[in-house]
Coordinates of C-alpha atoms in Angstrom, one line a residue:
X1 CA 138.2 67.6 60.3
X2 CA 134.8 67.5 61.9
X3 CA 136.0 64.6 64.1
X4 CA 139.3 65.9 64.9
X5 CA 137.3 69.0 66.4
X6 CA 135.2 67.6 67.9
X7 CA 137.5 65.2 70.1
X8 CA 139.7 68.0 70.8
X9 CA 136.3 69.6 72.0
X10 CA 135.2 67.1 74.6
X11 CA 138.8 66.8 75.6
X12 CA 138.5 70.3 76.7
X13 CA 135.5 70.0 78.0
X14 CA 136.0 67.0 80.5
X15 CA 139.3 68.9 82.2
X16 CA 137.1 71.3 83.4
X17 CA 133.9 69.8 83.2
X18 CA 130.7 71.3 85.9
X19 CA 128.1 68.6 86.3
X20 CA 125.7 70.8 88.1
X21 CA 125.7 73.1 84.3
X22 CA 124.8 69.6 83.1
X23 CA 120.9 69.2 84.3
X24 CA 119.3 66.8 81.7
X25 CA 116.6 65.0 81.9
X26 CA 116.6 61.5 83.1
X27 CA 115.9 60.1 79.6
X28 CA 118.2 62.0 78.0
X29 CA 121.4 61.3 79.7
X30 CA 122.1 57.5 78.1
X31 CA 121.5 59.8 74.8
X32 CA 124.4 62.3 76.3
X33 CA 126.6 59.5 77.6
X34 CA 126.5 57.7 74.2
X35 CA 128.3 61.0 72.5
X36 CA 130.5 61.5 75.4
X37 CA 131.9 58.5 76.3
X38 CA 135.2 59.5 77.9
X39 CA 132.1 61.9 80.2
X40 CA 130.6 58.6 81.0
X41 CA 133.8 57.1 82.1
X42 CA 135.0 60.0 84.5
X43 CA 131.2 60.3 85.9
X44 CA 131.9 56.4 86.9
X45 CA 135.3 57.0 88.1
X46 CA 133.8 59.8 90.2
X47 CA 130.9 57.9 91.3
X48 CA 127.6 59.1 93.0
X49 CA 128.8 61.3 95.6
X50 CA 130.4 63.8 92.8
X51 CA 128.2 62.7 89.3
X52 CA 124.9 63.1 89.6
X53 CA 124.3 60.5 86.4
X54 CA 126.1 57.7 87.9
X55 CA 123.1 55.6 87.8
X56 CA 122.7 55.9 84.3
X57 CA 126.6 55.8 83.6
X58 CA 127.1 52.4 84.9
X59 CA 123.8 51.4 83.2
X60 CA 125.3 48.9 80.0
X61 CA 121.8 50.2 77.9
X62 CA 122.9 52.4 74.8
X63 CA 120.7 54.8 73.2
X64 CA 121.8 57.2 70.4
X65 CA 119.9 60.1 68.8
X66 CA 120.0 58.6 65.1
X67 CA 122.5 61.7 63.5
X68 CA 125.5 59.5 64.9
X69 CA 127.3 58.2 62.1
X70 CA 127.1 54.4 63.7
X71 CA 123.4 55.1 64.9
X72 CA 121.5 54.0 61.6
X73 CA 118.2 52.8 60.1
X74 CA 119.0 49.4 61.7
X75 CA 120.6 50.2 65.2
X76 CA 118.4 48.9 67.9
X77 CA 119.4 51.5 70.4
X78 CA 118.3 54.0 67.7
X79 CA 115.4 56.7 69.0
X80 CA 112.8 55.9 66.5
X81 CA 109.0 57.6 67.0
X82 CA 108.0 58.3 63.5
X83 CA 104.3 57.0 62.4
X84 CA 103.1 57.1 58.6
X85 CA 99.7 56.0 59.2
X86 CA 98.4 57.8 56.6
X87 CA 99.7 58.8 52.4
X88 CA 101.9 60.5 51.3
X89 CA 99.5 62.1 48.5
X90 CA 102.5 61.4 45.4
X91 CA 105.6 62.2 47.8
X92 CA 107.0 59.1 47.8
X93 CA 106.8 55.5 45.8
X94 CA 107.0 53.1 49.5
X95 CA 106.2 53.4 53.0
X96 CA 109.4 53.0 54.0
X97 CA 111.1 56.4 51.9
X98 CA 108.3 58.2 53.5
X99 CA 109.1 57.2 57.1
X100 CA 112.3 58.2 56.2
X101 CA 111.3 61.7 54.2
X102 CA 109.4 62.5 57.5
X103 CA 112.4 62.0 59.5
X104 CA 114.6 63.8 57.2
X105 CA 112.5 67.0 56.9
X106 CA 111.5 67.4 60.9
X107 CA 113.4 64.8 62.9
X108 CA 116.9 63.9 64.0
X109 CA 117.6 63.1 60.3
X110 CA 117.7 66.9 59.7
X111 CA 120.5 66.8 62.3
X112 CA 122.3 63.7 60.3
X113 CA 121.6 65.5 56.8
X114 CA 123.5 68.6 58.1
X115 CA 126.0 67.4 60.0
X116 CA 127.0 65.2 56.7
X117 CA 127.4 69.2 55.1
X118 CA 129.6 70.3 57.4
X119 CA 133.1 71.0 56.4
X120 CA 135.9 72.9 56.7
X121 CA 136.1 76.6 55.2
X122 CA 139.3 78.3 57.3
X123 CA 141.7 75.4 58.5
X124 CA 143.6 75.4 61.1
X125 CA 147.4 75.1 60.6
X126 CA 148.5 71.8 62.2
X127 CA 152.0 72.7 63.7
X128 CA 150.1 75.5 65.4
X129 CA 147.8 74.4 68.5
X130 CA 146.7 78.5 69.0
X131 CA 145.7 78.2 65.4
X132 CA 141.7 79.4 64.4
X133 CA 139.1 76.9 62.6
X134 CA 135.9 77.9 60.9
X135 CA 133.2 74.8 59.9
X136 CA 130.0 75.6 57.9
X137 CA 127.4 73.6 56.5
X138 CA 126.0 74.3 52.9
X139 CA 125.0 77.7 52.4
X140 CA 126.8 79.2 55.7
X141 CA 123.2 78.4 57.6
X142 CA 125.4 77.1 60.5
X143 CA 129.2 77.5 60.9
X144 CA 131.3 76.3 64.6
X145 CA 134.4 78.4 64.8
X146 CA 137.9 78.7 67.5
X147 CA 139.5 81.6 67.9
X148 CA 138.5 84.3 65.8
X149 CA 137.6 87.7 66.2
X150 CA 135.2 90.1 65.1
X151 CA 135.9 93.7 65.6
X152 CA 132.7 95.8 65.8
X153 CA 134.6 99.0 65.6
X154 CA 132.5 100.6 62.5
X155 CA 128.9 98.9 63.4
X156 CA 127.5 102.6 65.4
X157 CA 124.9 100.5 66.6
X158 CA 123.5 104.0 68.4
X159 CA 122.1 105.5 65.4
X160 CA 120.4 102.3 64.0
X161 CA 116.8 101.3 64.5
X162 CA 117.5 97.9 61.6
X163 CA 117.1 94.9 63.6
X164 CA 119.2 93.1 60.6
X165 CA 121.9 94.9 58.9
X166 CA 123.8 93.1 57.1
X167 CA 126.8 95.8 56.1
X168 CA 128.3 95.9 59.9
X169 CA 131.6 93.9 59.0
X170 CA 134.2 94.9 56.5
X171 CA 137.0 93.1 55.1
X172 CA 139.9 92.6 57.9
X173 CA 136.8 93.1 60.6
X174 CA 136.4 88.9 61.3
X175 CA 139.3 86.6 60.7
X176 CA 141.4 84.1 62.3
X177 CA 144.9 81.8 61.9
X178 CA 143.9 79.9 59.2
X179 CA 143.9 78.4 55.4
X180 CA 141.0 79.6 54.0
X181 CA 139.0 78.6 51.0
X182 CA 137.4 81.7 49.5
X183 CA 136.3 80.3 46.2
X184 CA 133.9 77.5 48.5
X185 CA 132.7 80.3 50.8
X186 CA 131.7 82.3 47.9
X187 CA 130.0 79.9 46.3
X188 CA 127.8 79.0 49.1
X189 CA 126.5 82.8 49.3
X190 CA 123.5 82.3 47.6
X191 CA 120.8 82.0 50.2
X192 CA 122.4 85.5 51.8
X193 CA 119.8 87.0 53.8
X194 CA 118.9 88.3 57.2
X195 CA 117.3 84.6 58.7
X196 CA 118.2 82.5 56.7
X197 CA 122.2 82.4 56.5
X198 CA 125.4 84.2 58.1
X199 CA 127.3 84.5 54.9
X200 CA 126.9 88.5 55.2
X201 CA 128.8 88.3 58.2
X202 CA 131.1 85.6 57.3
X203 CA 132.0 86.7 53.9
X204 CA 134.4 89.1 54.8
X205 CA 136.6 86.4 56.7
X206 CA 140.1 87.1 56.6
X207 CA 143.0 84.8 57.0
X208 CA 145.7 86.1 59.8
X209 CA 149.6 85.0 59.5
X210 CA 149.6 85.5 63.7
X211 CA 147.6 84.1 65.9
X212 CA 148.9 86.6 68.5
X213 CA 147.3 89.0 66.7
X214 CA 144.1 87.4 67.6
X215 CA 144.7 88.2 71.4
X216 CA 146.9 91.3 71.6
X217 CA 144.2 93.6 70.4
X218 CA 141.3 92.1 71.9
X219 CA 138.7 94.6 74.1
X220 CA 137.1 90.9 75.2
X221 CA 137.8 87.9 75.1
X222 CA 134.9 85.2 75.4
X223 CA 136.6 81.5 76.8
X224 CA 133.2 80.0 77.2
X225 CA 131.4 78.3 74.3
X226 CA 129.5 80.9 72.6
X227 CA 126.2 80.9 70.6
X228 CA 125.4 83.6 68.2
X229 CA 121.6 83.9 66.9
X230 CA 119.5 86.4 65.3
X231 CA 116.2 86.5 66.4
X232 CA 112.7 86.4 64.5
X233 CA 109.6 87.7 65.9
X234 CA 109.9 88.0 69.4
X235 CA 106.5 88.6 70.6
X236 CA 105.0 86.1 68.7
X237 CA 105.2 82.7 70.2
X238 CA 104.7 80.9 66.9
X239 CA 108.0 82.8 65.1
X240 CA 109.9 82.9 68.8
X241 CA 110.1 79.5 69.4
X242 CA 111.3 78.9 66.0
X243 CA 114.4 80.6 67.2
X244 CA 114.7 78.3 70.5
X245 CA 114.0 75.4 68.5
X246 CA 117.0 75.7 66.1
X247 CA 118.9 76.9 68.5
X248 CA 118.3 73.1 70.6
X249 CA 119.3 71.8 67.3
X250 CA 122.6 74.1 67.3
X251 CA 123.4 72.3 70.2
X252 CA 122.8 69.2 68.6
X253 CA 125.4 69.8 66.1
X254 CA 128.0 70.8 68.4
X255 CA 127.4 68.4 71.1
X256 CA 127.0 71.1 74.0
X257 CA 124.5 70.8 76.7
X258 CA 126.0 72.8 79.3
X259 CA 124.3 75.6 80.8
X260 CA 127.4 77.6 81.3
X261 CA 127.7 79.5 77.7
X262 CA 126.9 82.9 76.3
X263 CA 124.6 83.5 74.4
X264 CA 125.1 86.5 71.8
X265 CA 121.8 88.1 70.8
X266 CA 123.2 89.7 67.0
X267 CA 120.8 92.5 66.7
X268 CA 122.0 95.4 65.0
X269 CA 119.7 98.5 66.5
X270 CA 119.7 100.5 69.4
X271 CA 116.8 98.5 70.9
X272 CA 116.6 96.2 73.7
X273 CA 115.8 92.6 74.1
X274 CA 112.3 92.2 75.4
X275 CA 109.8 88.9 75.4
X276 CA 106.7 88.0 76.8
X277 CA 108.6 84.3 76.5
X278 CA 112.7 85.6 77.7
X279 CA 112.0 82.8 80.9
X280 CA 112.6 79.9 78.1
X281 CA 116.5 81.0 77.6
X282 CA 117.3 79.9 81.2
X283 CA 116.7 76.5 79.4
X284 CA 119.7 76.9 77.4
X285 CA 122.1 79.1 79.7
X286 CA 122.8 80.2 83.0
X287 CA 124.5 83.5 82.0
X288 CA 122.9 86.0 81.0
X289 CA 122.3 87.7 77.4
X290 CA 124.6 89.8 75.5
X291 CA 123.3 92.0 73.3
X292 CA 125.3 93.6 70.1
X293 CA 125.1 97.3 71.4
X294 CA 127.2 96.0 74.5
X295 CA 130.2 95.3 71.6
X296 CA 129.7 98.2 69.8
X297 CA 133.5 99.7 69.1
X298 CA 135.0 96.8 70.6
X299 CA 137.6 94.0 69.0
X300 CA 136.2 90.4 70.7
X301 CA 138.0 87.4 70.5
X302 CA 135.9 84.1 70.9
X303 CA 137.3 80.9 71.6
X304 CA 134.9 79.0 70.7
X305 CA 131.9 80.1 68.3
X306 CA 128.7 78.8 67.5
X307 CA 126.7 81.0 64.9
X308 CA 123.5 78.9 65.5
X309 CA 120.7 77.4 62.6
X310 CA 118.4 80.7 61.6
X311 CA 114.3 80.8 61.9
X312 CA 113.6 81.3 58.3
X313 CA 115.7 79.5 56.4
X314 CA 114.7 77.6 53.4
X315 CA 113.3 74.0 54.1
X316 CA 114.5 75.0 58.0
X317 CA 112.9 73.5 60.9
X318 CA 109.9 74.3 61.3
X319 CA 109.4 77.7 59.4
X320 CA 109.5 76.9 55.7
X321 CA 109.7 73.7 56.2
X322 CA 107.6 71.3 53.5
X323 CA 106.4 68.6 55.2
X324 CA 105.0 65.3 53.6
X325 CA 101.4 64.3 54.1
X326 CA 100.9 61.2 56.1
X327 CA 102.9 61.5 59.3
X328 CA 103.3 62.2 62.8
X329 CA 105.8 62.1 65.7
X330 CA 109.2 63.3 66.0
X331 CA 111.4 62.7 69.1
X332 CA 113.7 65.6 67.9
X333 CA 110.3 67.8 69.2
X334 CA 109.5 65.5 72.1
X335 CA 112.7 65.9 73.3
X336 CA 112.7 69.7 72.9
X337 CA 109.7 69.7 75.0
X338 CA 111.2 67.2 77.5
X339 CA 114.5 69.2 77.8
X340 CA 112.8 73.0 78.3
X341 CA 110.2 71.4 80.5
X342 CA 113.0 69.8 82.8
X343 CA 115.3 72.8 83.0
X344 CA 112.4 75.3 83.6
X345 CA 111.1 73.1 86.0
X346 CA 107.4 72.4 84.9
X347 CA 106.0 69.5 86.4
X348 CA 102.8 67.3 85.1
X349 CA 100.4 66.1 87.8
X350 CA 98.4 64.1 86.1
X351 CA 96.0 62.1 84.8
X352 CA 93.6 63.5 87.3
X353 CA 92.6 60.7 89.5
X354 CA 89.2 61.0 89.3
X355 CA 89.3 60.4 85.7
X356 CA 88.2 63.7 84.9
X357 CA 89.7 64.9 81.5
X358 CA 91.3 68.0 81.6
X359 CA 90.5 70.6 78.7
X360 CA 91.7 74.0 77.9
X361 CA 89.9 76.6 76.0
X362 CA 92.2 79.2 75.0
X363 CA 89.6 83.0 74.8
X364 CA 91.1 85.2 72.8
X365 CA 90.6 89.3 73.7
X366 CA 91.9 90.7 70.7
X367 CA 90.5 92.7 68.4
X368 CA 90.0 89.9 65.5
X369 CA 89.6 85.8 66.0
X370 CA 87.3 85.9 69.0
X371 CA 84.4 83.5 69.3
X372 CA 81.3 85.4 69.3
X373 CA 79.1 82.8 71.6
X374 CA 81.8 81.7 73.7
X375 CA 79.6 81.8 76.9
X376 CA 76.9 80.4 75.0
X377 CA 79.7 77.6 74.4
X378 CA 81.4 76.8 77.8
X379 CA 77.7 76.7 79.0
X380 CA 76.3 74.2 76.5
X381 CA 79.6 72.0 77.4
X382 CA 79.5 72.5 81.2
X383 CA 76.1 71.1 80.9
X384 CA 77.0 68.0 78.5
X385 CA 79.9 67.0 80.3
X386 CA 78.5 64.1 82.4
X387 CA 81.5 64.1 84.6
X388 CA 84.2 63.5 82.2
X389 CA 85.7 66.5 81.9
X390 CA 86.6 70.0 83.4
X391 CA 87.2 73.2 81.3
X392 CA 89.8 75.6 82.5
X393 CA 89.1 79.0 80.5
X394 CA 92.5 81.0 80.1
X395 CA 93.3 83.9 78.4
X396 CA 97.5 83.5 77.9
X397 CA 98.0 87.4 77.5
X398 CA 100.9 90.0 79.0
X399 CA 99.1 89.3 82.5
X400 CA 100.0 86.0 82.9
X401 CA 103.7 84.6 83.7
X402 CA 105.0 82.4 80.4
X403 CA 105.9 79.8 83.3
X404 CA 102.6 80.0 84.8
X405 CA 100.9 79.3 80.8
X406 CA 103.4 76.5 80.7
X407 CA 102.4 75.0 83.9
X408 CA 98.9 75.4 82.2
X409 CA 99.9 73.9 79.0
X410 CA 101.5 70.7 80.4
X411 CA 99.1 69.9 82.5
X412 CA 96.2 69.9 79.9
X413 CA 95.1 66.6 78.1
X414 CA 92.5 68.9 75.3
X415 CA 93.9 72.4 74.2
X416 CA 91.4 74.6 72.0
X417 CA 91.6 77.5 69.9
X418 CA 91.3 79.2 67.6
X419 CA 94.1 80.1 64.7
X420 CA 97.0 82.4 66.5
X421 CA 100.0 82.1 67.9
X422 CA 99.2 80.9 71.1
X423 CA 98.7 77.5 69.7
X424 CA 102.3 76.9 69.3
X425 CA 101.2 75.8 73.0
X426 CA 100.8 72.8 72.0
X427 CA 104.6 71.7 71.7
X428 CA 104.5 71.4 75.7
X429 CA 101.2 69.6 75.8
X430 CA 101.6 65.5 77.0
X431 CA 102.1 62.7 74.9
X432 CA 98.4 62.1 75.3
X433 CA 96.8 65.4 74.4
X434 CA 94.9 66.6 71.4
X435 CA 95.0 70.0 70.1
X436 CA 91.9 71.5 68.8
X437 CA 92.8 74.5 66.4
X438 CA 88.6 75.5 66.2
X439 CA 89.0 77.2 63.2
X440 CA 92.0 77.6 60.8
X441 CA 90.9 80.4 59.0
X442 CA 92.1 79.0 55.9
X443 CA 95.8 78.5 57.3
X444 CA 95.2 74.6 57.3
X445 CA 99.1 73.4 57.6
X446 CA 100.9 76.2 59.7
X447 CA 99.4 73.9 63.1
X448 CA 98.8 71.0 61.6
X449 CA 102.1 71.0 60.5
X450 CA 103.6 71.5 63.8
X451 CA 101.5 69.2 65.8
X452 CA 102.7 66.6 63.7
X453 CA 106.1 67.3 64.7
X454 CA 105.4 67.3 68.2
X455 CA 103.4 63.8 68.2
X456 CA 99.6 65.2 69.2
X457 CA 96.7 64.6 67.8
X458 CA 94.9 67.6 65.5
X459 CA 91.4 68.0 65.6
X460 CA 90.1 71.5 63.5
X461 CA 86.3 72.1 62.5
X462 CA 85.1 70.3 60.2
X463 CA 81.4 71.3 59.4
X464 CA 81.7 74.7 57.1
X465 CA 78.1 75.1 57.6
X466 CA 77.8 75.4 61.0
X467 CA 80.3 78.3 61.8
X468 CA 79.2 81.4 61.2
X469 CA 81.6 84.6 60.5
X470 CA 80.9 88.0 61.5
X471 CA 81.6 89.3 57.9
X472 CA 83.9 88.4 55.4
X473 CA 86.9 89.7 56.8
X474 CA 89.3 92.4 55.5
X475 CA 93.2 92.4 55.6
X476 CA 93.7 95.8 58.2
X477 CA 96.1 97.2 55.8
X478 CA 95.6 96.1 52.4
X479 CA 91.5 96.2 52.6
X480 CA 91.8 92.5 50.9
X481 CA 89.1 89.7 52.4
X482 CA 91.1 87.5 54.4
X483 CA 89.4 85.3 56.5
X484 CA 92.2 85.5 59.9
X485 CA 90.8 89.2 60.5
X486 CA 87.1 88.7 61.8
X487 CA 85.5 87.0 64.6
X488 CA 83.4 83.6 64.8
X489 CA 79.8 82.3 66.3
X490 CA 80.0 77.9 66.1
X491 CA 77.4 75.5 66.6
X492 CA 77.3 74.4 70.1
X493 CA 76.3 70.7 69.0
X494 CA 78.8 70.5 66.8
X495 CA 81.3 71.7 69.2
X496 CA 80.3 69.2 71.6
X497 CA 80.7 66.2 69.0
X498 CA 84.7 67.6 68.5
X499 CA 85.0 67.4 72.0
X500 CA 83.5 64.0 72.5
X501 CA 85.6 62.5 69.8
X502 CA 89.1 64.4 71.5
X503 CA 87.9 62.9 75.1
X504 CA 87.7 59.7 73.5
X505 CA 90.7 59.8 71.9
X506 CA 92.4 61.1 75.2
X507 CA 90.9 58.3 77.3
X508 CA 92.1 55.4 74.8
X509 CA 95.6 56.7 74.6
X510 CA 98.2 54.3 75.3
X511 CA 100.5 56.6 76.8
X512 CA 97.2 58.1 79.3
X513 CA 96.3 55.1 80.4
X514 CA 100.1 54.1 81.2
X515 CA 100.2 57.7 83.1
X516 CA 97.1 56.8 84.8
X517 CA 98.2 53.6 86.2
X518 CA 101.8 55.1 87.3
X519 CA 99.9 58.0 88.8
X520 CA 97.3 55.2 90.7
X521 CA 101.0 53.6 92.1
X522 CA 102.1 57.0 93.7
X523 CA 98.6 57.9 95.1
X524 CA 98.3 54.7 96.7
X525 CA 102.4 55.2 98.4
X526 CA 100.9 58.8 99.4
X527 CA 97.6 57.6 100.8
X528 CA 95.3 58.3 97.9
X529 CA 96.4 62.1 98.3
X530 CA 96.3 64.0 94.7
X531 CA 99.9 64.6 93.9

């Protein structure tokens, strides 16, 4: 069924098909072309004046994500980056199943895992092409539907402040042409909550006899492929891009990188949308958002849904998650960061060409986590530095445009500190960089964990002697010690050794010195001028 949908998809798709809504990165597009062949062939039958991916159409080289059910273990064109250097601490009995554990949990194997769960729920009836579809995977954590509605008649979204109601539908209120199985979507209602599942929307799904139904009543009618996503946090960067993250993955699953969709924002209170981080949707769409309120008492039809992969769900990507000890490097992260990068335009200008090593020091000015002798810190490594590196001090707060931090970010080969959100940074940091989380406060995996995923190296503090906390620390709240709610004087020796070993690791990288001597080639086409 998946199959059938999915061909009936891309035949769609290519009839009307916008290659300027397209705007991948270079890399990616053999990736794209390998799961849209009958895309490759019309962008060669156009040629270069009308596809701007001709080049890499008539290129014979395949390369396929590794979800692709022909795309296995032992496919040479498979995108492979995993390293499990290290053990796996009782996980697993060989190297290999950990490799593969690794890329199961946090990689394009999550992708494969889930696309193997997804299955039909409402089928469509196959005399009738106006018919409606509904595809979930286990636990209804993702579902792709065609022409349903939802009527939002009874939400009164103008006397709610609850960001995630869950009793807006009634039966009748979302439905479609279809044969549904109500004993299967029952039975996968038992991870129902908020982030972590749509069953509490979806279980109220009602089978119609007529489709005309469907489009008679309708107050809108969405023809563009449509994303639906609650959001987490989002003013924290950590729990933010945990939504934009699955939501890439979304788009894994259904095979649609176009910038021309809706996305549908399902909030369920009066309030408005508002990010320090909103630029990062113009990665994913061209169109603006929709929020719920703007439905309120209306009957939508969609004809084509995607209710998108959810921030917490359990053993989700990458909140939740459990991770196993011993490995690094996903390209499912890589080319997260390569795909928001490209579309947001971020460019990386370096290795410097006078070898000088860029570093980052991230100054925190809030009220708990700040380093006590910062100056006495910058000034001891300013000192120290012997000409191999540059410090660039930056406080990422309200002040400062995301695009501007990201510009930052990227163009940063050692990023420091200390335990917050702003870390989450480093997922747009270069292959090269190191990330130094200066203190952990006791939360050892949380960036760890996720710098892993992304394929940079973790450096944290690792003398418990020579840091020195204000006091012991008290939860603001519950008046409990906790160690993320004071402030912290280091060792200025020590902090120097860190940052010797990071500037070594920088230097030695494969992928920096590659950078440096591409870099060296373009300097010397442009004169020896810094690009």
């Amino acid at each position: 069924m998946f199959r059938i949908s999915l061909l009936l998809s891309l035949y769609t798709l290519i009839q009307s098909y916008n290659w300027t809504q397209l705007n991948l990165p270079t890399e990616h597009v053999p990736y794209f072309f390998y799961n849209n062949p009958l895309l490759r062939s019309t962008c060669i039958n156009e040629g270069s004046v009308f596809c701007p991916y001709y080049e890499q159409a008539i290129d014979n080289s395949t390369k396929c994500w590794g979800y692709e059910s022909d795309c296995q273990m032992n496919n040479s064109n498979r995108s492979f980056l995993v390293q499990c250097p290290d053990d796996s601490r009782g996980w697993t009995t060989s190297k290999e199943k950990q490799i593969h554990e690794f890329w199961r949990q946090g990689d394009f194997g999550y992708i494969a895992e889930k696309r193997n769960e997804l299955r039909s729920f409402c089928t469509p009836i196959e005399s009738d092409h106006d018919s409606s579809s509904l595809e979930c995977v286990d636990h209804i954590r993702y579902c792709h539907a065609k022409n349903i509605y939802i009527d939002f008649k009874n939400i009164q979204i103008e006397k709610h402040y609850d960001r995630y109601r869950e009793d807006i539908l009634e039966q009748g209120d979302v439905g479609g042409k279809c044969t549904l199985n109500k004993d299967d979507l029952t039975k996968n209602g038992d991870q129902k909550s908020p982030l972590q599942s749509w069953y509490s929307e979806l279980r109220v799904f009602t089978p119609l006899n007529d489709s005309s139904l469907l489009t008679k009543k309708c107050d809108i009618i969405f023809d563009k492929p449509t994303y639906l996503i609650k959001l987490d946090s989002s003013n924290n960067m950590y729990h933010h891009f945990c939504d934009f993250i699955n939501f890439y993955v979304s788009q894994h699953m259904n095979n649609t990188f176009s910038l021309d969709i809706q996305i549908i924002l399902w909030d369920t209170s009066n309030s408005d949308y508002w990010s320090y981080f909103s630029d990062t949707w113009k990665a994913f769409s061209s169109n603006p958002l929709i929020h719920l309120k703007s439905l309120n008492r209306k009957r939508v039809c969609f004809k084509d849904a995607v209710f998108t992969f959810l921030a917490r769900m359990f053993f989700g990507l990458y909140y939740n998650m459990p991770l196993i000890p011993g490995c690094t490097n996903t390209n499912l992260f890589r080319s997260f960061q390569q795909y928001v990068l490209h579309r947001l335009n971020v460019k990386q200008y370096g290795p410097l060409k006078s070898n000088l090593i860029r570093i980052t020091l991230l100054n925190r000015t809030t009220q708990y986590r700040q380093i006590l002798n910062f100056n006495e810190i910058i000034q001891h490594l300013q000192a120290k530095s012997n000409n191999e590196y540059v410090i660039n001090v930056v406080d990422y707060n309200m002040n400062v445009p995301f695009l501007q931090q990201l510009n930052i970010t990227y163009n940063t080969d050692i990023f420091m500190g200390i335990h917050g959100a702003g870390l989450t940074h480093l997922l747009f940091l270069p292959d090269w960089a190191t990330i130094f989380e200066i203190y952990n406060c006791e939360d050892k995996d949380c960036y760890l964990d996720l710098a892993r995923l992304r394929g940079v190296k973790y450096f944290t503090w690792e003398n418990g002697d020579k840091v020195y906390p204000q006091d012991e620390g008290r939860h603001p709240t519950m008046g409990t010690p906790h160690k993320k709610f004071t402030n912290y004087a280091f060792d200025v020796n020590e902090f120097e050794r860190v940052v010797r070993k990071m500037v070594k690791y920088v230097k030695e990288h494969p992928a920096y010195r590659l950078a440096k001597r591409l870099k060296y080639k373009k300097l010397d086409e442009h004169k020896g001028e810094e690009l």
